[in-house]
Short mmCIF file of C-alpha atoms and ligand atoms in Angstrom, two decimals:
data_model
loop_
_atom_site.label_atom_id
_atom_site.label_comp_id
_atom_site.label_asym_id
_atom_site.label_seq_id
_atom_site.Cartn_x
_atom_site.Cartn_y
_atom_site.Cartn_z
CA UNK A 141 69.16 97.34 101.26
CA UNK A 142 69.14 94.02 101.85
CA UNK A 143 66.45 92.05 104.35
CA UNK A 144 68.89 89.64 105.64
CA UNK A 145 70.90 89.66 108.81
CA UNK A 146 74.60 90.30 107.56
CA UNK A 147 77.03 88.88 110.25
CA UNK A 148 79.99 90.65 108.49
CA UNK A 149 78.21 93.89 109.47
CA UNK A 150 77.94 92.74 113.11
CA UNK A 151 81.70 91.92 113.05
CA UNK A 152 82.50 95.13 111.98
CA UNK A 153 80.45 97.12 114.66
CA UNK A 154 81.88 95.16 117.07
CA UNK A 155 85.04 95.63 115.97
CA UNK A 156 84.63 99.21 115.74
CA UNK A 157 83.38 99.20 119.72
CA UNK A 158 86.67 97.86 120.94
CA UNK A 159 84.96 94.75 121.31
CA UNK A 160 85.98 90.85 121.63
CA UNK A 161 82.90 88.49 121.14
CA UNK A 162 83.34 87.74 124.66
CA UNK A 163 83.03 91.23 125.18
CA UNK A 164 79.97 91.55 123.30
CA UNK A 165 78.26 88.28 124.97
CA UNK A 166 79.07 89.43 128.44
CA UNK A 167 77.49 93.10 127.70
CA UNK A 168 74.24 91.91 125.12
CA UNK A 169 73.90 88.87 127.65
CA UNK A 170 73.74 86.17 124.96
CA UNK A 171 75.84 83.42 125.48
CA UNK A 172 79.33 83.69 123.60
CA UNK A 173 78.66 80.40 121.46
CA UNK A 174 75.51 82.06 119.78
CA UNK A 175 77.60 85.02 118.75
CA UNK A 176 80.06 83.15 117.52
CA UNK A 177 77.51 80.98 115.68
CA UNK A 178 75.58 84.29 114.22
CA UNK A 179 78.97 85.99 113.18
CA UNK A 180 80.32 82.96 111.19
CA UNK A 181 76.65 82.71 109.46
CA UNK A 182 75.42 79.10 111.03
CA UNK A 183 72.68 80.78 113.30
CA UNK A 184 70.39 83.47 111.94
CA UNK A 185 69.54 85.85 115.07
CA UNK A 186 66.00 86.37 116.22
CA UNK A 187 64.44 90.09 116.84
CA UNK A 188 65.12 89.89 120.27
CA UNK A 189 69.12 88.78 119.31
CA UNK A 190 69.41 91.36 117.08
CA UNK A 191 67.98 94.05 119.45
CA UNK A 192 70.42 92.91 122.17
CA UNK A 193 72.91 93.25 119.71
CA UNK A 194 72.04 96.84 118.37
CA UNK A 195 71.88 98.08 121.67
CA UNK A 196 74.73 96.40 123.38
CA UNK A 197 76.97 97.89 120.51
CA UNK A 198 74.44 101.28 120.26
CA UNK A 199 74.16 100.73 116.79
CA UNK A 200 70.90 101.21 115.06
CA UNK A 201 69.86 97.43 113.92
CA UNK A 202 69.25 98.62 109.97
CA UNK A 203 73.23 98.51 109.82
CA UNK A 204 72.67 94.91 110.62
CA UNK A 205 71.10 94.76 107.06
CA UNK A 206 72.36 96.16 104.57
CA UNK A 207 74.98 95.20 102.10
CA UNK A 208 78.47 93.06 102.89
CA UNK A 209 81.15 96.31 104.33
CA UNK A 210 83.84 97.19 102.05
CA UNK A 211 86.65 95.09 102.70
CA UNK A 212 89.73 96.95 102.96
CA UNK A 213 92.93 95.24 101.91
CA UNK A 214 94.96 95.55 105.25
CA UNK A 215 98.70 95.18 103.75
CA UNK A 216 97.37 97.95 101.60
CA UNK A 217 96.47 100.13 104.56
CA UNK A 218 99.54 101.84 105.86
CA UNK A 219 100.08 102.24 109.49
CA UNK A 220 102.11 104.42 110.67
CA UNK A 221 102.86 102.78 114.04
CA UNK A 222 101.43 99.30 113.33
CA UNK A 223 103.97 98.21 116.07
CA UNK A 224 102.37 100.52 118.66
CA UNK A 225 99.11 99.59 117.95
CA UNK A 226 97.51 96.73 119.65
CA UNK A 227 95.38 94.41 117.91
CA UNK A 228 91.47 96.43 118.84
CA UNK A 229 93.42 99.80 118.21
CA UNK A 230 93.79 98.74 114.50
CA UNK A 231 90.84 96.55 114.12
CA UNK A 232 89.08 99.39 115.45
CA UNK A 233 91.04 102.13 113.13
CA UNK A 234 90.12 99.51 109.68
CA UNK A 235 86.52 99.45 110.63
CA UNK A 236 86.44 103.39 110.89
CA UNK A 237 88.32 102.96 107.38
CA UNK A 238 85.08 101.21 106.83
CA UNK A 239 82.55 103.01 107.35
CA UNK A 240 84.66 106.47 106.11
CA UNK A 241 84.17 104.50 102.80
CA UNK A 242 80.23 104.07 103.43
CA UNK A 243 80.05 107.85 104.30
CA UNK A 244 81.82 108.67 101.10
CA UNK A 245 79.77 107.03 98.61
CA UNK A 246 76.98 108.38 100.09
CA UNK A 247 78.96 112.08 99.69
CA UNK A 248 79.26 110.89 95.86
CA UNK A 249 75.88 110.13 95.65
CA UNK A 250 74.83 113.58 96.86
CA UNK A 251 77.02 115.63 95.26
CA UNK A 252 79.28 116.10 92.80
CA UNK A 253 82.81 115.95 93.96
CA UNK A 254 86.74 116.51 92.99
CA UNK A 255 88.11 113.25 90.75
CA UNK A 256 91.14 111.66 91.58
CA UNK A 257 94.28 113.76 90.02
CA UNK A 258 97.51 111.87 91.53
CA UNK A 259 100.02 110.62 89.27
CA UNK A 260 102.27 107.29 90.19
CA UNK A 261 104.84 107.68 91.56
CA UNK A 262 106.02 104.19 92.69
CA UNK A 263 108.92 104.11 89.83
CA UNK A 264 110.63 106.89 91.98
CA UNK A 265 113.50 106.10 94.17
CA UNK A 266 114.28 109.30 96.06
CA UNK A 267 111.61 110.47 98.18
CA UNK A 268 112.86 113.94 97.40
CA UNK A 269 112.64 113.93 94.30
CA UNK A 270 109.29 112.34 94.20
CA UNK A 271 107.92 115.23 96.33
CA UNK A 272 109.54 117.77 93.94
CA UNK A 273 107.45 115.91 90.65
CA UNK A 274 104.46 115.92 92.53
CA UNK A 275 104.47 119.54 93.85
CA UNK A 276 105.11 120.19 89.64
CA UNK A 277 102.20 117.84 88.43
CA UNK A 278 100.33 119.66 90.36
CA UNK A 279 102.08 123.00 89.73
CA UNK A 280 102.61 124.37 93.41
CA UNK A 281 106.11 125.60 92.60
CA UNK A 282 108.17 125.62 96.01
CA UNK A 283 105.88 128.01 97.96
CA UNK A 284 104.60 126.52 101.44
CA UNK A 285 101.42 124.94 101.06
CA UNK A 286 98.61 126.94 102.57
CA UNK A 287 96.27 124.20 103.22
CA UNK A 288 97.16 120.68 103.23
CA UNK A 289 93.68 118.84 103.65
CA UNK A 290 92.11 121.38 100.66
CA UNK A 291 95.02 120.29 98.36
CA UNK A 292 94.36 116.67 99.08
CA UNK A 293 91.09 117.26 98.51
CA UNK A 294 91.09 119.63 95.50
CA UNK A 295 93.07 116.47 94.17
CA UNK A 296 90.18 113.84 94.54
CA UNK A 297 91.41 112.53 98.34
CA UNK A 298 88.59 111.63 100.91
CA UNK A 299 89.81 112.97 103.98
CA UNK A 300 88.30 111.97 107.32
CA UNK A 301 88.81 111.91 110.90
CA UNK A 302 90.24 109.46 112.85
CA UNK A 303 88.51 109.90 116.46
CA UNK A 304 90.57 107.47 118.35
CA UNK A 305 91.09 109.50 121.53
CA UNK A 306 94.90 107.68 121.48
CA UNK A 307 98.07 109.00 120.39
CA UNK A 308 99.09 105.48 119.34
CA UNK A 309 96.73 105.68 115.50
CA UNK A 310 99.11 108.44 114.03
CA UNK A 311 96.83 108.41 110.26
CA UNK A 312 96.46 105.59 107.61
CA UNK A 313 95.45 105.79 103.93
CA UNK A 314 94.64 103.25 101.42
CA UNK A 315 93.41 103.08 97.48
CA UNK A 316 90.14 101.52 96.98
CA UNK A 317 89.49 101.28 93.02
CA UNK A 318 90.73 104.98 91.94
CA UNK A 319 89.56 106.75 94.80
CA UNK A 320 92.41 107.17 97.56
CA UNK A 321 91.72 108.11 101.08
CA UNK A 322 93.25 109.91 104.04
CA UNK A 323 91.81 109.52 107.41
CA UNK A 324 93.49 111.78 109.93
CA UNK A 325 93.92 111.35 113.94
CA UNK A 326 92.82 115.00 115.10
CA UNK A 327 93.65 114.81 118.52
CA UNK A 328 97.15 115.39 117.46
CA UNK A 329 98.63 118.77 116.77
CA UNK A 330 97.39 120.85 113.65
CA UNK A 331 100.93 120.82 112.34
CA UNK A 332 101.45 117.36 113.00
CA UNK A 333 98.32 116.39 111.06
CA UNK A 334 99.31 118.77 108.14
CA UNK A 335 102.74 116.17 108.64
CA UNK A 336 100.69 113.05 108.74
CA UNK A 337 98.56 114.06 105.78
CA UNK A 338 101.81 114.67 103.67
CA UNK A 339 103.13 111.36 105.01
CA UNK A 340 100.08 109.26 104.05
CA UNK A 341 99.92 111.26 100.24
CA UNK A 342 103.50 109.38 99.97
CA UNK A 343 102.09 106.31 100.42
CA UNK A 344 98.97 106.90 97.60
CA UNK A 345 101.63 108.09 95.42
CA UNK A 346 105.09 105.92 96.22
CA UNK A 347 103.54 102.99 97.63
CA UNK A 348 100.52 102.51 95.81
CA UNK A 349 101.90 99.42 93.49
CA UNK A 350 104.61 98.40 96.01
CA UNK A 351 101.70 95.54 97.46
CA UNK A 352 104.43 95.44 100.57
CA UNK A 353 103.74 95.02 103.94
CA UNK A 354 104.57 98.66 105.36
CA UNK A 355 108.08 98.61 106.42
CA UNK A 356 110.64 100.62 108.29
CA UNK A 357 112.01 101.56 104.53
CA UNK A 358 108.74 102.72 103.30
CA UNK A 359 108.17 104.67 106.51
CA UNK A 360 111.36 106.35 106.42
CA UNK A 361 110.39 107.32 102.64
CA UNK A 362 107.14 108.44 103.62
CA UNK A 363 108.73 110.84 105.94
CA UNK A 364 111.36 112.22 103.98
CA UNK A 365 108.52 112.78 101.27
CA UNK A 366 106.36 114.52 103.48
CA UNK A 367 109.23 117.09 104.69
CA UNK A 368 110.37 117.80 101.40
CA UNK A 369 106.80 118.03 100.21
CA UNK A 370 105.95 120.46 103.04
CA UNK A 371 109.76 122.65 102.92
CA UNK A 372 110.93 122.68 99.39
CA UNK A 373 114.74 122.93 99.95
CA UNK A 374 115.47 125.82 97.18
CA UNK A 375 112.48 127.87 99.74
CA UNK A 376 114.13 126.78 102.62
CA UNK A 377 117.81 127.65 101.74
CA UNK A 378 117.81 131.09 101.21
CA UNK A 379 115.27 132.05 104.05
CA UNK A 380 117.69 130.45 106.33
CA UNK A 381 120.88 132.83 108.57
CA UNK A 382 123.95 130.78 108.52
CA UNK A 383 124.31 129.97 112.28
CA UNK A 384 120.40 129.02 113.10
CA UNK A 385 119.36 129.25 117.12
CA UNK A 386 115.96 127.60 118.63
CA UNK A 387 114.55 130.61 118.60
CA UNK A 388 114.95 130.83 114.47
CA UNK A 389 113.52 127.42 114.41
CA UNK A 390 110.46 128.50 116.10
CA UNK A 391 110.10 131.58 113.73
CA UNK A 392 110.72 129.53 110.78
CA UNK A 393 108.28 126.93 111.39
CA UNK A 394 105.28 128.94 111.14
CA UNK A 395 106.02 129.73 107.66
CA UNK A 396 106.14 126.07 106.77
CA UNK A 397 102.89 125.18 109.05
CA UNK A 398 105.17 122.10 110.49
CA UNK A 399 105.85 121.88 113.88
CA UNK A 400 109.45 123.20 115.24
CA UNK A 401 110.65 119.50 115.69
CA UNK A 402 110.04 119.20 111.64
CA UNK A 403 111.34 122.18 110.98
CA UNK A 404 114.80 121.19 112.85
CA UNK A 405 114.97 117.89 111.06
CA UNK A 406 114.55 119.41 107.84
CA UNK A 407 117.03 122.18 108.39
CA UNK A 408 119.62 118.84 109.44
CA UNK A 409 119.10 116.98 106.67
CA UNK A 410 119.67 119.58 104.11
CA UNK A 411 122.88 119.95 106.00
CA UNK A 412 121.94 123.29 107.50
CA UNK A 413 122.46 122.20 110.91
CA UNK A 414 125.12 119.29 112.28
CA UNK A 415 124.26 116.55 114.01
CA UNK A 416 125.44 118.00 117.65
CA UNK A 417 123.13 121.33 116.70
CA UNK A 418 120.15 119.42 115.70
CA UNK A 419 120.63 117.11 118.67
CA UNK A 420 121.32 120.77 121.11
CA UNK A 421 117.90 121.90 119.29
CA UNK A 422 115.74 118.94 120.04
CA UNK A 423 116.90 118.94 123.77
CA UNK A 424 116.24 122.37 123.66
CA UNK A 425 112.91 122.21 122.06
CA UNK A 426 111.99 119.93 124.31
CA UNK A 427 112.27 121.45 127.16
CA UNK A 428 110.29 124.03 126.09
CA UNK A 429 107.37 121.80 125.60
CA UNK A 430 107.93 121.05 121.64
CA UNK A 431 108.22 117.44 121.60
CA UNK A 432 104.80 116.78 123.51
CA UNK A 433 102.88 120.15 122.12
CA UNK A 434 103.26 123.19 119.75
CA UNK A 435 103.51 126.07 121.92
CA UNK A 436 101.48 128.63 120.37
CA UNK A 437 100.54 126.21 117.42
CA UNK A 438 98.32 127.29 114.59
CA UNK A 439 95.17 127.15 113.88
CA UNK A 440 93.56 123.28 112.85
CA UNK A 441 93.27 122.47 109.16
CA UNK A 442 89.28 121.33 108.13
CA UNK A 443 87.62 120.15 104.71
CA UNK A 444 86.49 122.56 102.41
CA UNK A 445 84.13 119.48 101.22
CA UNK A 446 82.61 118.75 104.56
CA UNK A 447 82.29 121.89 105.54
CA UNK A 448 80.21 122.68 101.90
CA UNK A 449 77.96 119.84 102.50
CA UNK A 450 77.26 120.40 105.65
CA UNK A 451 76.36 123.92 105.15
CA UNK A 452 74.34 122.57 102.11
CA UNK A 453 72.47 119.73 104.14
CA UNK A 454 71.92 121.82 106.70
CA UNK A 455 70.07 124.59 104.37
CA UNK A 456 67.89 121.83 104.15
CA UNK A 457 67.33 121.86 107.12
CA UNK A 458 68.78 117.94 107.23
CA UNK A 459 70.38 117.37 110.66
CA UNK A 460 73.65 115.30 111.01
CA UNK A 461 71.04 112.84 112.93
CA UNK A 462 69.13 112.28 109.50
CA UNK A 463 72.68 111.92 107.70
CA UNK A 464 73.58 109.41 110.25
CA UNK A 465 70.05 107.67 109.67
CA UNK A 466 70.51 107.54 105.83
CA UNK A 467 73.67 105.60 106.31
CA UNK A 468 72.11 103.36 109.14
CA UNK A 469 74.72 104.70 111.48
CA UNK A 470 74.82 105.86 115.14
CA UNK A 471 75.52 109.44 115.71
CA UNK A 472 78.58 108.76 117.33
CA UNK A 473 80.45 107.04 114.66
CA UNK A 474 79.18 110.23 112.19
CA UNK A 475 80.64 112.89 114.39
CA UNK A 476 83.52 110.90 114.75
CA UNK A 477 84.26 110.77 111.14
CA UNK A 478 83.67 114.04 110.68
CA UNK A 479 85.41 115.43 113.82
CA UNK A 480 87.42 118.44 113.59
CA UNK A 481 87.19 118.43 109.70
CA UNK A 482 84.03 120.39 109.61
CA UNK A 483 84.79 123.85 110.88
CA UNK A 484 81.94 126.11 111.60
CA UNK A 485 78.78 125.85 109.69
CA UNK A 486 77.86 128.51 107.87
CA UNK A 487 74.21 129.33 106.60
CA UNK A 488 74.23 129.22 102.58
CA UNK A 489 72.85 132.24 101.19
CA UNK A 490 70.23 132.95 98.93
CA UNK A 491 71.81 132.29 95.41
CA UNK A 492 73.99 129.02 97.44
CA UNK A 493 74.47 126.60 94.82
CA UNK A 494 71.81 123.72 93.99
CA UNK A 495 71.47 120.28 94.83
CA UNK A 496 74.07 118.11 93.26
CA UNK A 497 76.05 121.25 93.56
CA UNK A 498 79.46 120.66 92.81
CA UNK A 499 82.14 121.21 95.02
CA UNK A 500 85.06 121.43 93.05
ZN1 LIG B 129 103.35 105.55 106.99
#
């Protein structure tokens, strides 16, 4: 903890709100010169500045002082629709990136969590094949996979929610040191986050080294990764009749945990449907509400990890409030990082495992 006023910190919370410094003047009623003098470091804010600030951006004013954010490396971010997004979207998406990391090393602190277990595969140029060596390094064979988030975690991922409240932030993930992270927009679908979060564990594995600007071609990967990852072609083949209706499509996706649109584009490009049937089964599809929803979807994915240490906090009787007080955070921005992910918390029982318990 540092005593001084950091300015990078009150770029980032403002950020974070959606905020231009405009914005922020209009709403804290300090004229717009002053914060543009306190955020590039010439002024140093009084205590009645800096409780303007705080509560014109309802942000406690500790976060104000503590150490310089982690800066993440935003050509290293991927985006999945960067060209969607508008400039405060993404801004706003980095800084959750931001404080996702914060929340984290407090996690790491705490407890003792999985290590990083990916393997690189950025030499790899067939996306299919690079989802076939990871599924083996990790020795999944080419059953579905029964829980996407818990494999990333189990693997050393950080996993967190991305409460954006717009369809526009799909999911990003980026390396920082050795630790890779995941953060998830959970107002989608459950199948299309399971999607996402095998799209984004392309880019920690294929894209990694690449130090590219995300492109079409690394998108494109990213998704042929993330179906092969998620329908193995040797389990989809056989499971599949020869002359495949919508109504097969819908069957077959549940055993996947990918939503029916997936399912049909997978079933195309393994050559199990033609181009005028996969077209027929998108229209199809659509009209009966698959391209905006997941009719009778399944049930949302959550962290084992947040779900343990919440339990675990809680047993000590340590409210998210406190958690969110540690980290010099408002409530909001907790919940929001955690949205979704948690599950219901259960009690721990008597013999519940100790303090620095690990959760591996
Ligand atoms: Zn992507």
């Amino acid at each position: 903890m540092i005593t001084k006023f950091n300015p990078k910190r009150l770029i980032l919370a403002r950020k974070r709100r959606r905020l231009t410094g405009k914005d922020l003047a209009t709403i804290a009623g300090i004229s717009a010169v002053t914060i543009s003098r306190v955020e590039n470091g010439d002024n140093e804010p009084d205590e009645g500045t800096i409780a303007r600030l705080g509560s014109a951006l309802n942000y406690p004013q500790g976060f104000f002082f503590a150490d310089d954010p982690e800066e993440l490396d935003t050509k290293a971010v991927s985006f999945r629709s960067l060209t969607k997004m508008s400039a405060k979207e993404r801004d706003a998406a980095i800084a959750a990136g931001c404080l996702g990391v914060q929340l984290s090393d407090w996690l790491e602190d705490q407890f003792s969590l999985p290590d990083t277990n990916l393997i690189d595969l950025s030499y790899e140029t067939d996306a299919e094949a690079a989802a076939g060596a990871l599924r083996a390094f990790w020795g999944l064979g080419e059953k579905p996979i029964g829980n996407m988030i818990g494999l990333l975690e189990v693997h050393g991922v950080r996993v967190f929610s991305l409460s954006e409240a717009t369809k526009t932030v799909d999911a990003f993930s980026f390396w920082r040191d050795d630790r890779p992270f995941v953060f998830l927009n959970n107002f989608k679908t459950a199948e299309h986050s399971i999607y996402d979060s095998a799209h984004e564990l392309c880019h920690l594995v294929m894209h990694r080294h690449a130090g590219a600007q995300p492109s079409r071609a690394a998108e494109r990967e990213a998704n042929q990764f993330a179906s092969a990852f998620l329908m193995p072609a040797n389990d989809v083949r056989p499971r599949m009749p020869k002359f495949i209706t919508v109504d097969i499509i819908i069957r077959a996706k549940a055993r996947w945990r990918v939503s029916a649109m997936a399912m049909a584009y997978r079933l195309h490009s393994l050559g199990m449907l033609s181009e005028w049937q996969y077209k027929s089964a998108c229209i199809e599809l659509g009209r009966r509400g698959y391209r905006t929803g997941e009719p009778n979807g399944i049930e949302r994915e959550t962290s084992a990890i947040l779900r343990k240490v919440l339990s675990h906090l809680w047993g000590e009787r340590t409210t998210k409030r406190e958690i969110a007080g540690f980290l010099h955070l408002p409530q909001d921005e907790l919940e929001g990082l955690i949205w979704g992910l948690a599950g219901p918390i259960v009690r721990p029982g008597r013999d519940s495992e100790r303090p620095g318990l690990r959760l591996v």
